[in-house]
Amino acid sequence: KNQVEQSPQSLIILEGKNCTLQCNYTVSPFSNLRWYKQDTGRGPVSLTIMTFSENTKSNGRYTATLDADTKQSSLHITASQLSDSASYICVVTHKAAGNKLTFGGGTRVLVKP
Amino acid sequence: NAGVMQNPRHLVRRRGQEARLRCSPMKGHSHVYWYRQLPEEGLKFMVYLQKENIIDESGMPKERFSAEFPKEGPSILRIQQVVRGDSAAYFCASSDYRGGEEQFFGPGTRLTVL
C-alpha cells in the first residue's frame, strides 16, 4: 500500500531553536516529494519540491533532504520563529497512479517564545 | 494574479440538507483537485477534474457526492443529504497540468453538519 508516514506527530520548540521533521514513504515509483506548510485554518502552501535525483533543497530557513534509496525525507527548520507554528505535510507524487498526490498526516509544530 | 478561491469559507448544514462548495482555480489553470481533511487527519484525495471532464474520482464516495467543472464558472463539489461524518475541511487545488510542478491550494471550506 502506498503510504506516507510522518514523525513526530507534534513538536514543541523554543523560539530560535532548530528542529527536524521526518517523512518515510512507500510510494513507488514517485515523481517528486514536496513539503507543505499549513497554518491553522488555511490551505497548504508549498515550501520545497524535490525529484528523486535531488538530495537537498532549501527555501530560506527551511531545508529539505531526500534519500530515495531508503525512502526517507526530512525537513529542517533553522532558528525557528513564532510564525513557524503550523502543520508541516510531506506529500509524494505517485508516478504510476497518474501523478496522484499521497499526503502524510503532518507534524504539528508549536514554537514558544 | 489571484490565487485559488473557495467559497463559502464556512458552511453549516443540518443533516439531510445539500452542501455546495465552490472553487475558482488560479488564472490559466485548467486542472482542479478536491481534497477532504477530517479533524486531526491528513488530506485525502477525492476527485480530479479538467474543464468539463472528470478524470479521476477514485477518492470520492460513490453516493451523495458529485463534482463538476463546467466550461464557464467555478468547480462545484456537491454533497447531497449530508450526514455528521461529512463534517470536514474541503480543499481545492489547481495546477496548469497534472503532476505539474505545483498544486496551489485554496483556503478551504469548513463544513459543519449539525
PDB file of C-alpha atoms in Angstrom, chain A:
ATOM      1  CA  LYS A   1       0.000   0.000   0.000  1.00  0.00           C
ATOM      2  CA  ASN A   2       1.362   3.433  -0.911  1.00  0.00           C
ATOM      3  CA  GLN A   3       1.766   5.399   2.277  1.00  0.00           C
ATOM      4  CA  VAL A   4       3.480   8.450   3.696  1.00  0.00           C
ATOM      5  CA  GLU A   5       4.275   8.411   7.412  1.00  0.00           C
ATOM      6  CA  GLN A   6       5.478  11.437   9.335  1.00  0.00           C
ATOM      7  CA  SER A   7       7.076  11.788  12.732  1.00  0.00           C
ATOM      8  CA  PRO A   8       6.770  13.156  15.267  1.00  0.00           C
ATOM      9  CA  GLN A   9       3.030  13.874  15.250  1.00  0.00           C
ATOM     10  CA  SER A  10       3.631  17.065  17.192  1.00  0.00           C
ATOM     11  CA  LEU A  11       6.563  19.060  18.420  1.00  0.00           C
ATOM     12  CA  ILE A  12       7.074  21.992  20.787  1.00  0.00           C
ATOM     13  CA  ILE A  13      10.255  24.038  20.439  1.00  0.00           C
ATOM     14  CA  LEU A  14      11.531  27.319  21.817  1.00  0.00           C
ATOM     15  CA  GLU A  15      11.904  30.308  19.552  1.00  0.00           C
ATOM     16  CA  GLY A  16      15.344  30.426  17.974  1.00  0.00           C
ATOM     17  CA  LYS A  17      15.950  26.676  18.203  1.00  0.00           C
ATOM     18  CA  ASN A  18      16.262  24.250  15.295  1.00  0.00           C
ATOM     19  CA  CYS A  19      14.141  21.186  14.647  1.00  0.00           C
ATOM     20  CA  THR A  20      13.938  18.322  12.163  1.00  0.00           C
ATOM     21  CA  LEU A  21      10.796  16.610  10.918  1.00  0.00           C
ATOM     22  CA  GLN A  22      10.836  13.136   9.367  1.00  0.00           C
ATOM     23  CA  CYS A  23       8.934  11.581   6.489  1.00  0.00           C
ATOM     24  CA  ASN A  24       9.058   7.927   5.434  1.00  0.00           C
ATOM     25  CA  TYR A  25       7.212   6.797   2.335  1.00  0.00           C
ATOM     26  CA  THR A  26       6.478   3.603   0.470  1.00  0.00           C
ATOM     27  CA  VAL A  27       5.058   5.266  -2.664  1.00  0.00           C
ATOM     28  CA  SER A  28       6.868   3.850  -5.685  1.00  0.00           C
ATOM     29  CA  PRO A  29       7.652   4.931  -8.264  1.00  0.00           C
ATOM     30  CA  PHE A  30       7.388   8.563  -7.392  1.00  0.00           C
ATOM     31  CA  SER A  31       7.742  11.729  -9.432  1.00  0.00           C
ATOM     32  CA  ASN A  32       8.552  14.154  -6.673  1.00  0.00           C
ATOM     33  CA  LEU A  33       8.338  14.800  -2.952  1.00  0.00           C
ATOM     34  CA  ARG A  34       7.024  18.045  -1.545  1.00  0.00           C
ATOM     35  CA  TRP A  35       6.841  19.659   1.846  1.00  0.00           C
ATOM     36  CA  TYR A  36       3.894  21.932   2.545  1.00  0.00           C
ATOM     37  CA  LYS A  37       3.229  24.287   5.449  1.00  0.00           C
ATOM     38  CA  GLN A  38      -0.364  24.560   6.606  1.00  0.00           C
ATOM     39  CA  ASP A  39      -1.295  27.318   9.022  1.00  0.00           C
ATOM     40  CA  THR A  40      -4.366  26.719  11.182  1.00  0.00           C
ATOM     41  CA  GLY A  41      -7.488  27.370   9.173  1.00  0.00           C
ATOM     42  CA  ARG A  42      -5.630  27.878   5.908  1.00  0.00           C
ATOM     43  CA  GLY A  43      -4.734  25.838   2.856  1.00  0.00           C
ATOM     44  CA  PRO A  44      -1.305  24.201   2.449  1.00  0.00           C
ATOM     45  CA  VAL A  45       1.482  26.295   0.946  1.00  0.00           C
ATOM     46  CA  SER A  46       4.435  24.689  -0.806  1.00  0.00           C
ATOM     47  CA  LEU A  47       7.854  25.004   0.821  1.00  0.00           C
ATOM     48  CA  THR A  48      10.044  22.706  -1.293  1.00  0.00           C
ATOM     49  CA  ILE A  49       9.747  20.195  -4.088  1.00  0.00           C
ATOM     50  CA  MET A  50      12.383  17.580  -4.958  1.00  0.00           C
ATOM     51  CA  THR A  51      12.653  14.973  -7.699  1.00  0.00           C
ATOM     52  CA  PHE A  52      14.176  11.569  -6.937  1.00  0.00           C
ATOM     53  CA  SER A  53      17.585  12.742  -8.167  1.00  0.00           C
ATOM     54  CA  GLU A  54      17.801  15.674  -5.753  1.00  0.00           C
ATOM     55  CA  ASN A  55      19.245  15.280  -2.281  1.00  0.00           C
ATOM     56  CA  THR A  56      18.546  18.654  -0.759  1.00  0.00           C
ATOM     57  CA  LYS A  57      16.527  21.792  -1.386  1.00  0.00           C
ATOM     58  CA  SER A  58      16.405  24.977   0.641  1.00  0.00           C
ATOM     59  CA  ASN A  59      13.841  27.724   0.987  1.00  0.00           C
ATOM     60  CA  GLY A  60      15.056  30.349   3.445  1.00  0.00           C
ATOM     61  CA  ARG A  61      15.255  28.758   6.878  1.00  0.00           C
ATOM     62  CA  TYR A  62      13.683  25.534   5.603  1.00  0.00           C
ATOM     63  CA  THR A  63      15.942  22.784   4.227  1.00  0.00           C
ATOM     64  CA  ALA A  64      14.556  19.520   2.913  1.00  0.00           C
ATOM     65  CA  THR A  65      16.615  16.397   2.296  1.00  0.00           C
ATOM     66  CA  LEU A  66      15.739  13.280   0.347  1.00  0.00           C
ATOM     67  CA  ASP A  67      17.230   9.785   0.354  1.00  0.00           C
ATOM     68  CA  ALA A  68      15.461   7.903  -2.433  1.00  0.00           C
ATOM     69  CA  ASP A  69      17.262   4.660  -1.543  1.00  0.00           C
ATOM     70  CA  THR A  70      15.870   4.499   1.983  1.00  0.00           C
ATOM     71  CA  LYS A  71      12.695   6.366   1.009  1.00  0.00           C
ATOM     72  CA  GLN A  72      13.176   8.997   3.692  1.00  0.00           C
ATOM     73  CA  SER A  73      12.940  12.757   3.693  1.00  0.00           C
ATOM     74  CA  SER A  74      13.452  15.347   6.382  1.00  0.00           C
ATOM     75  CA  LEU A  75      12.575  18.996   6.815  1.00  0.00           C
ATOM     76  CA  HIS A  76      14.944  21.062   8.937  1.00  0.00           C
ATOM     77  CA  ILE A  77      13.817  24.387  10.362  1.00  0.00           C
ATOM     78  CA  THR A  78      16.633  26.675  11.401  1.00  0.00           C
ATOM     79  CA  ALA A  79      16.350  29.438  14.021  1.00  0.00           C
ATOM     80  CA  SER A  80      12.623  28.899  14.471  1.00  0.00           C
ATOM     81  CA  GLN A  81      10.254  31.845  14.675  1.00  0.00           C
ATOM     82  CA  LEU A  82       6.802  32.115  16.205  1.00  0.00           C
ATOM     83  CA  SER A  83       5.356  32.236  12.693  1.00  0.00           C
ATOM     84  CA  ASP A  84       6.726  28.739  12.052  1.00  0.00           C
ATOM     85  CA  SER A  85       3.939  27.353  14.249  1.00  0.00           C
ATOM     86  CA  ALA A  86       1.932  25.273  11.783  1.00  0.00           C
ATOM     87  CA  SER A  87       1.452  21.770  10.420  1.00  0.00           C
ATOM     88  CA  TYR A  88       4.109  20.527   8.023  1.00  0.00           C
ATOM     89  CA  ILE A  89       2.956  17.998   5.481  1.00  0.00           C
ATOM     90  CA  CYS A  90       5.055  15.628   3.402  1.00  0.00           C
ATOM     91  CA  VAL A  91       3.458  14.816   0.033  1.00  0.00           C
ATOM     92  CA  VAL A  92       4.639  12.249  -2.515  1.00  0.00           C
ATOM     93  CA  THR A  93       3.501  12.207  -6.133  1.00  0.00           C
ATOM     94  CA  HIS A  94       2.726   8.656  -7.263  1.00  0.00           C
ATOM     95  CA  LYS A  95       4.006   8.369 -10.802  1.00  0.00           C
ATOM     96  CA  ALA A  96       2.219   5.111 -11.659  1.00  0.00           C
ATOM     97  CA  ALA A  97      -1.127   6.436 -10.446  1.00  0.00           C
ATOM     98  CA  GLY A  98      -1.372   9.317 -12.856  1.00  0.00           C
ATOM     99  CA  ASN A  99       0.709  11.556 -10.636  1.00  0.00           C
ATOM    100  CA  LYS A 100      -1.744  11.400  -7.764  1.00  0.00           C
ATOM    101  CA  LEU A 101      -0.608  13.028  -4.520  1.00  0.00           C
ATOM    102  CA  THR A 102      -0.349  10.981  -1.315  1.00  0.00           C
ATOM    103  CA  PHE A 103      -0.313  13.068   1.853  1.00  0.00           C
ATOM    104  CA  GLY A 104       1.306  12.333   5.173  1.00  0.00           C
ATOM    105  CA  GLY A 105      -0.624  13.065   8.341  1.00  0.00           C
ATOM    106  CA  GLY A 106       1.545  16.066   9.106  1.00  0.00           C
ATOM    107  CA  THR A 107       3.654  17.203  12.037  1.00  0.00           C
ATOM    108  CA  ARG A 108       2.205  19.973  14.205  1.00  0.00           C
ATOM    109  CA  VAL A 109       4.933  22.365  15.276  1.00  0.00           C
ATOM    110  CA  LEU A 110       4.397  24.867  18.066  1.00  0.00           C
ATOM    111  CA  VAL A 111       7.077  27.490  18.587  1.00  0.00           C
ATOM    112  CA  LYS A 112       7.013  29.075  22.028  1.00  0.00           C
ATOM    113  CA  PRO A 113       8.657  32.359  22.977  1.00  0.00           C
TER     114      PRO A 113
END
